C-alpha atoms as one frame of an Amber mdcrd trajectory, in Angstrom:
protein
  22.547   9.059  62.083  25.454   7.064  63.881  25.210   8.817  67.748  23.747
  12.522  66.030  21.449  13.809  64.414  18.656  12.289  62.408  14.445  12.309
  61.550  11.473  11.074  63.277   8.529  10.423  62.343   5.390   9.999  65.205
   1.667   9.890  64.502  -1.339   9.150  67.085  -2.404   6.695  68.506  -5.774
   6.421  66.342  -3.863   6.010  63.296  -2.685   2.553  61.740   0.485   2.428
  60.318   1.216  -1.069  58.518   4.781  -0.697  57.768   7.586   2.415  57.999
  10.401   2.134  55.454  13.676   4.209  55.290  16.714   5.566  53.946  18.968
   7.880  54.259  17.018  11.291  53.461  12.983   9.578  53.886  10.901   8.104
  55.713   8.005   5.988  54.118   5.104   4.803  56.051   1.759   2.916  54.796
  -1.144   4.027  56.125  -4.636   1.906  56.968  -7.318   4.467  55.857 -10.384
   3.461  57.682 -12.501   6.217  56.373 -11.455   5.254  52.673 -11.785   1.812
  53.522  -7.770   1.526  51.169  -4.221   2.201  52.172  -1.969   5.117  50.898
   1.399   5.740  51.629   2.841   8.607  53.589   6.400   9.970  52.282   8.805
  12.611  54.226  11.575  14.031  52.651  14.598  15.454  54.086  16.374  17.800
  52.097  19.661  20.537  53.581  19.027  23.782  51.698  22.539  23.430  50.544
  22.448  19.694  49.637  23.935  18.815  46.315  20.787  18.450  44.112  20.689
  22.189  44.117  19.101  24.359  46.984  14.971  23.518  47.099  13.873  27.729
  47.428  15.193  28.021  44.398  12.435  28.052  41.551  13.857  25.100  39.202
  14.998  22.969  41.745  11.245  23.701  44.077   9.844  22.664  40.280  11.555
  19.751  39.710  10.546  18.051  42.804   7.169  19.454  42.229   7.184  17.397
  39.292   8.417  14.844  40.796   5.074  14.671  43.165   2.864  14.887  39.902
   4.656  11.987  37.864   4.421   9.698  40.662   0.581  11.069  41.888   1.815
  11.809  45.046   0.087  14.912  46.795   2.227  17.615  48.940   0.196  17.349
  52.421   1.670  20.589  53.352   2.910  21.157  56.852   2.333  23.766  59.695
   5.245  26.533  61.999   8.605  26.901  60.271   9.456  25.498  56.894  13.269
  25.065  58.325  14.377  23.573  61.022  16.914  25.897  61.449  14.707  29.344
  62.127  14.831  28.639  66.271  11.605  29.462  65.967  12.566  33.272  65.422
   9.286  35.575  65.478   9.892  39.337  63.507  11.306  40.669  60.844  15.184
  39.251  60.258  17.546  39.533  62.695  20.631  42.060  63.656  23.039  39.229
  61.355  21.098  39.798  58.215  21.362  44.092  58.024  23.840  44.698  55.073
  27.389  46.632  56.513  29.769  48.146  54.264  33.847  47.370  54.197  35.752
  44.566  53.779  34.544  40.892  54.816  36.331  40.940  58.416  34.660  44.594
  58.915  31.176  43.019  57.795  31.597  40.470  60.358  33.064  42.203  63.177
  30.145  44.390  62.809  27.583  41.829  62.597  29.004  40.045  65.445  28.993
  43.631  67.517  25.847  44.419  66.367  24.581  40.140  67.171  25.931  40.848
  70.462  23.944  44.568  71.907  20.691  42.689  70.419  21.563  39.643  72.281
  22.030  41.513  76.094  19.107  43.575  75.024  16.737  40.861  74.441  18.659
  39.362  77.558  17.252  42.236  79.180  14.116  41.876  78.438  13.553  38.471
  80.248  13.725  36.611  83.599  16.390  33.984  83.248  16.726  32.564  86.276
  13.858  30.199  87.075  12.451  32.046  90.742   9.456  32.703  89.555   8.630
  29.230  87.972   9.614  27.676  91.276   7.599  30.193  93.374   4.474  28.802
  90.816   5.548  25.289  91.389   5.433  25.365  95.010   2.218  26.602  95.104
   0.971  24.091  92.447   2.337  20.895  94.879   1.100  23.028  98.320  -2.588
  23.244  96.566  -1.866  19.712  95.384  -1.454  18.349  99.139  -5.054  20.091
 100.662  -7.003  18.288  98.243  -8.389  14.542  98.582  -8.894  13.431  95.181
  -8.432   9.854  93.397  -4.190   8.971  92.063  -3.547  11.984  93.711  -0.143
  10.537  93.766   0.267  10.628  90.436  -0.808  14.489  89.832   1.922  15.232
  91.464   4.938  13.209  90.380   4.585  15.863  87.170   5.606  19.270  89.127
   7.752  17.807  91.524   9.383  16.902  88.204   9.167  20.134  87.223  10.394
  21.818  90.757  13.687  19.337  90.234  14.389  20.874  86.902  14.041  24.435
  87.826  15.682  23.971  90.903  18.513  22.626  88.964  18.012  25.018  85.825
  18.086  28.060  89.059  21.610  26.365  89.828  23.519  26.979  86.818  22.037
  29.801  86.178  24.051  30.832  88.889  26.524  28.936  88.508  27.629  30.783
  85.114  27.132  34.129  86.311  29.106  33.875  89.670  31.972  31.990  87.051
  33.743  29.490  89.671  35.509  27.029  87.703  36.536  25.045  90.067  33.048
  23.931  91.802  30.113  21.841  89.225  26.965  22.548  89.601  24.584  19.480
  91.000  25.590  19.430  95.092  23.005  22.178  95.819  25.410  24.876  95.826
  22.964  27.876  94.578  23.200  29.946  97.883  27.679  29.639  97.751  26.965
  30.977  93.846  24.740  33.634  94.519  26.928  34.872  97.242  29.933  34.906
  95.179  27.520  37.009  92.806  26.229  39.568  95.067  30.235  39.905  96.815
  31.830  40.402  93.248  28.837  43.179  92.529  29.002  45.146  95.764  32.846
  44.918  94.983  33.177  46.075  91.608  30.079  49.074  92.345  32.100  52.154
  91.804  30.098  55.446  93.244  32.828  58.142  92.255  36.484  57.817  91.474
  39.539  59.860  92.409  41.040  62.333  89.122  44.427  62.871  88.748  44.409
  65.975  90.282  42.947  64.807  93.068  39.205  65.898  92.731  36.326  63.757
  92.763  33.702  62.524  90.385  30.222  63.459  90.684  27.542  61.481  89.621
  26.903  58.426  87.052  27.854  60.816  83.955  30.936  62.179  85.764  32.461
  58.372  86.764  31.665  56.613  83.000  33.389  60.067  81.567  36.883  59.709
  84.133  37.044  55.476  83.087  37.084  56.162  79.072  39.379  59.149  79.654
  42.034  56.850  81.254  41.264  54.025  78.864  41.916  56.318  76.095  45.474
  57.669  77.560  46.414  53.428  78.430  45.520  52.881  74.751  46.977  55.234
  72.554  50.067  54.779  71.129  53.444  56.557  72.103  55.507  57.456  69.373
  58.060  54.036  69.444  61.854  54.902  69.005  65.225  53.023  69.026  62.819
  49.760  67.776  65.739  48.596  65.486  68.356  48.219  68.619  65.424  46.434
  70.284  65.589  44.256  66.781  69.221  43.737  65.681  70.665  40.137  66.380
  66.990  38.491  66.582  67.275  35.584  64.189  64.876  34.785  61.165  63.219
  31.580  62.670  59.805  31.080  61.084  61.125  28.498  58.265  58.596  28.386
  54.967  57.136  24.969  56.418  56.630  26.261  59.072  54.573  29.636  57.894
  52.871  26.866  55.745  51.522  24.875  58.373  49.964  28.181  60.354  48.442
  29.210  57.484  47.071  26.153  56.300  43.353  25.803  56.410  41.703  24.865
  59.630  40.827  20.953  60.338  37.990  19.178  62.161  40.279  17.976  64.234
  41.464  21.399  65.351  38.397  22.725  65.478  37.394  19.635  67.731  40.154
  19.630  70.057  39.630  23.389  70.631  36.270  23.228  71.762  36.913  20.521
  74.044  39.664  21.508  75.777  38.084  24.465  77.332  35.112  24.680  80.603
  31.842  24.507  79.365  30.285  27.858  79.469  34.292  29.086  78.607  36.619
  30.166  76.254  39.921  28.504  75.334  42.334  29.953  77.594  45.969  29.154
  77.920  47.483  27.078  80.479  51.157  26.735  81.390  52.627  23.416  80.265
  55.675  22.076  82.192  58.538  23.970  80.147  56.751  26.715  82.054  57.163
  25.107  85.790  60.578  24.150  84.520  61.325  27.542  84.835  60.224  28.047
  87.867  61.967  25.994  89.304  65.046  26.809  88.098  64.314  30.490  88.755
  64.095  29.025  92.405  67.741  27.200  92.287  69.245  30.443  91.184  67.627
  32.271  94.239  68.749  29.845  96.560  72.098  29.956  95.535  71.638  34.070
  95.144  70.611  33.759  99.502  73.412  31.339 100.373  76.534  33.383  98.636
  77.459  34.324 102.181  81.508  34.340 101.094  83.760  35.418  97.846  84.647
  38.751  95.985  81.669  38.955  93.749  78.104  40.071  95.107  75.085  38.783
  93.050  71.470  39.928  92.579  68.004  39.036  91.092  66.510  41.882  89.994
  62.059  41.082  90.001  60.587  43.157  87.360  56.251  44.420  87.222  55.253
  45.612  83.545  52.938  48.174  84.178  49.610  47.228  82.182  51.691  44.549
  79.903  49.211  43.500  78.363  47.448  46.948  77.554  50.993  48.953  77.026
  51.599  46.610  74.123  52.311  49.024  70.700  50.901  47.009  67.427  53.469
  48.577  65.470  57.017  47.176  67.789  54.453  42.958  67.155  54.336  43.944
  63.491  58.226  44.344  63.045  59.873  41.776  65.396  56.971  38.726  63.825
  58.443  40.452  60.451  61.829  39.785  61.718  61.361  36.540  62.539  60.338
  35.156  59.404  56.186  35.247  59.756  55.068  35.825  56.333  52.638  38.573
  54.933  49.171  36.326  55.449  50.064  35.004  59.061  51.058  38.910  59.920
  48.139  40.500  58.706  45.693  37.553  60.268  47.552  38.905  63.530  47.163
  42.606  62.883  43.425  42.154  61.826  42.548  39.940  65.055  44.126  42.646
  67.330  43.239  45.681  65.501  39.641  45.295  65.315  38.703  45.558  69.101
  36.481  48.300  70.535  36.330  48.252  74.253  32.783  49.755  76.281  32.772
  49.553  80.252  30.123  48.132  82.098  29.417  50.168  85.104  27.175  49.055
  87.695  25.432  47.152  85.241  25.163  49.460  82.409  27.336  49.451  79.437
  28.606  53.176  79.087  31.132  55.487  76.939  32.720  54.202  74.048  36.879
  53.212  73.108  38.998  52.500  69.618  42.296  51.108  71.272  45.623  52.047
  69.477  47.644  49.536  71.152  47.522  46.766  72.909  46.497  42.932  73.217
  43.301  42.216  74.913  43.211  40.332  78.269  41.353  36.552  78.406  42.554
  36.395  74.864  44.089  32.178  74.492  46.278  33.865  71.407  47.609  37.046
  73.895  50.205  35.264  76.008  51.956  33.735  73.220  51.892  37.707  71.471
  53.651  38.757  74.409  55.991  36.295  74.413  57.086  37.348  71.020  57.256
  40.947  73.220  59.362  39.686  75.428  62.022  37.968  72.607  62.866  42.011
  72.283  63.713  42.357  76.420  65.773  38.745  76.084  67.679  40.153  72.574
  68.849  43.436  74.804  70.030  41.101  77.670  71.885  38.832  75.170  73.503
  41.763  73.266  75.245  42.950  76.473  76.204  39.860  77.943  77.758  39.301
  74.490  79.707  42.773  75.193  80.197  42.016  78.277  78.189  44.711  79.630
  76.403  42.723  82.168  76.780  39.327  83.320  76.526  36.212  80.916  74.114
  34.535  83.332  71.210  37.232  83.470  67.711  36.042  84.153  67.446  38.704
  85.670  70.290  37.881  87.691  73.847  39.110  87.722  76.931  40.578  88.825
  75.843  43.166  91.843  77.823  46.199  90.871  77.211  49.874  89.533  78.205
  48.801  86.292  75.743  45.935  86.004  73.191  48.371  86.945  73.261  50.969
  84.991  73.424  48.691  81.515  70.232  47.391  82.749  68.848  50.484  83.505
  69.488  51.495  80.019  68.100  48.403  78.082  64.663  48.419  80.340  64.788
  52.614  79.030  65.129  51.008  75.771  62.683  48.566  75.616  60.096  50.844
  77.361  61.118  52.809  74.086  60.666  50.469  71.571  58.035  48.291  72.698
  55.745  50.638  75.112  55.982  48.490  77.836  56.126  50.226  81.182  58.830
  49.285  84.303  56.631  49.565  87.714  59.354  50.574  89.984  57.171  50.498
  92.947  56.294  46.869  92.449  59.745  45.762  91.337  62.435  44.970  93.610
  66.265  43.176  93.859  67.350  40.856  96.231  71.274  40.714  96.732  73.060
  38.063  97.855  74.557  38.443 101.825  78.684  39.030 100.721  77.273  42.495
  99.973  78.284  46.111 100.998  75.419  47.767 102.625  76.375  50.773 101.132
  76.865  49.147  97.259  73.365  47.889  97.671  71.967  51.056  98.391  74.253
  52.823  95.136  72.537  49.908  92.839  69.098  50.726  93.406  69.623  54.193
  93.300  71.361  53.067  89.430  67.912  51.024  89.003  65.697  54.106  89.151
  65.524  53.906  93.092  64.476  50.062  93.385  62.782  48.741  96.505  64.533
  45.790  98.509  63.393  42.528  98.792  63.234  40.700 101.845  62.015  37.316
 102.364  58.720  36.448 100.184  57.015  34.790  97.386  58.252  34.375  94.006
  55.712  32.510  91.345  53.678  31.349  93.987  56.619  29.826  96.251  58.665
  30.965  98.770  61.864  33.002  97.718  64.420  30.601  99.325  63.907  27.028
  99.047  64.849  24.994 101.999  65.044  21.123 103.392  61.871  22.123 105.782
  58.503  20.770 104.718  56.339  23.310 106.444  58.426  25.910 104.773  57.784
  24.873 101.676  54.626  23.570 101.892  53.306  25.862 105.055  51.518  27.865
 101.540  49.067  25.210 101.249  47.661  24.865 104.450  47.479  28.929 105.039
  45.678  29.012 101.601  43.430  26.259 102.623  42.526  27.617 106.186  41.792
  31.272 104.212  39.390  29.864 101.445  38.001  27.904 105.135  37.122  31.859
 106.607  35.828  33.391 104.205  31.783  33.534 104.774  30.297  32.611 101.524
  32.289  29.108 101.550  30.022  28.545 104.424  27.480  28.069 102.136  28.960
  25.314 100.198  27.254  21.744 100.536  29.648  18.886 102.140  30.388  17.765
  98.571  30.909  21.656  97.721  32.999  21.827 100.612  35.277  18.738  99.306
  35.292  19.648  96.014  37.174  23.479  97.712  39.045  21.481  99.738  40.761
  19.360  96.488  40.977  22.258  94.553  43.414  24.145  96.973  45.342  21.078
  97.848  45.454  19.786  93.788  46.944  22.979  92.681  50.163  22.496  94.059
  50.728  19.110  92.874  52.997  20.091  89.575  55.184  22.519  91.591  55.391
  19.465  94.808  56.402  17.242  92.276  59.267  19.852  90.932  60.668  21.135
  94.440  61.215  17.273  95.475  63.311  16.817  92.376  64.707  20.085  93.147
  65.415  18.825  96.733  66.761  15.522  95.495  69.228  17.621  93.598  70.197
  19.751  96.031  70.887  17.177  98.487  73.069  15.442  96.188  75.017  18.570
  95.600  75.688  18.788  99.584  76.762  15.448 100.399  79.737  16.161  97.382
């Protein structure tokens, strides 16, 4: 059937087949029967269990099929093993999916998926997934054959050697999937590297005790699990959202009827294929930053460069680098639904989104065991390809607050957040951040946030502004989004971080276990990671050079 699927008929060597006729749904073979000294026809019929002709399992359809056999003087020769090819050789009564649930269709599906997940985990824990035992058995078998002398020894050894090669491949694949290393593919004998990566991550993630807020320490696995669950119950508990109206006021209605119609139309085969083929072989689809994001990164660095070189003039400027504390986990569902409604998303789309984000529940993998259970009241999931877009909707609220303040001349027009450095701007910016926190649930982490000033600002004014911003820390030279905060014409200063990154990678002990091919792939992955940024930087340098010549 084209390049996939189809049917096959196989027979033993002592059976004589005179001719074979095939159709889309049958294979017919004329058999020469040596015992009865006559020929007879074998007809193999393939019918989908949900075919247009009816369900073969239903009594009426099956009777019609039996009548066809009888009317044409045919005989059902029967079959062995499972009657349906999609049974997956499942043994025992039923599966976890077959259990009944009460509730809405989406709730029933979620319950079935969750139950299947738990059942599969239990099944996984009962079997040996990797091929280590099989490898050892095959090595012993080959060693035994090596010590024996008999005719055809080479041919006999070929089978176990081929099986051993396949077992090594499966072993590498097993540890590759557990290592979660996306830049390195299997097939280059890097099993030891994958194994070391898994063991290193297990040691890092292992918790023996954690400190409570009151300074005391947990004792034992039970207290440890309870403390983790309490922390996340508090994190995922909704807070009283206030001042949503101020955050939403001014956000335009940007989603048209045609957009809503396109969003809610049935999902096509092409969309499913595109999503599946765009992901890693053992991963889910992910959010990948595009060219526009890289452009925004370079625009930000242009402003930082201007800021660093602003040494004269009456007015000074500042750039505020904000860090959101647990940004995804603190997104309030009420605000997210409100801003979607304000932007014009229709009821069907909003209900889909809210069903996706509110139907989640969490358990915690602590030292290899699943413990505790939390049902969140807010937050969007890390790693979900939908989450970055939902978070951008929340960010629209903050952009709206800044735009309104700029229009009312309460902060400078050119906020990114880059603005004029004075106490008035700082106080208003702090107020907007507090309004945004109360309306959306977001919380600014002042310990990780910082501000950088242009050099033409007095130290006393800098300290006054930092205090107005909530005692935010003063930034020195550093990196922003992976690049130096100030871009100069020095190639060493600009691209030196790539060389440093390579050297740091090579010093890691587990990377010494890579094969030669693995080391080559690692070096390419590090250097290629900055390819798009280097192109943008080079473009920026050319533009800056032209302005300097003018």
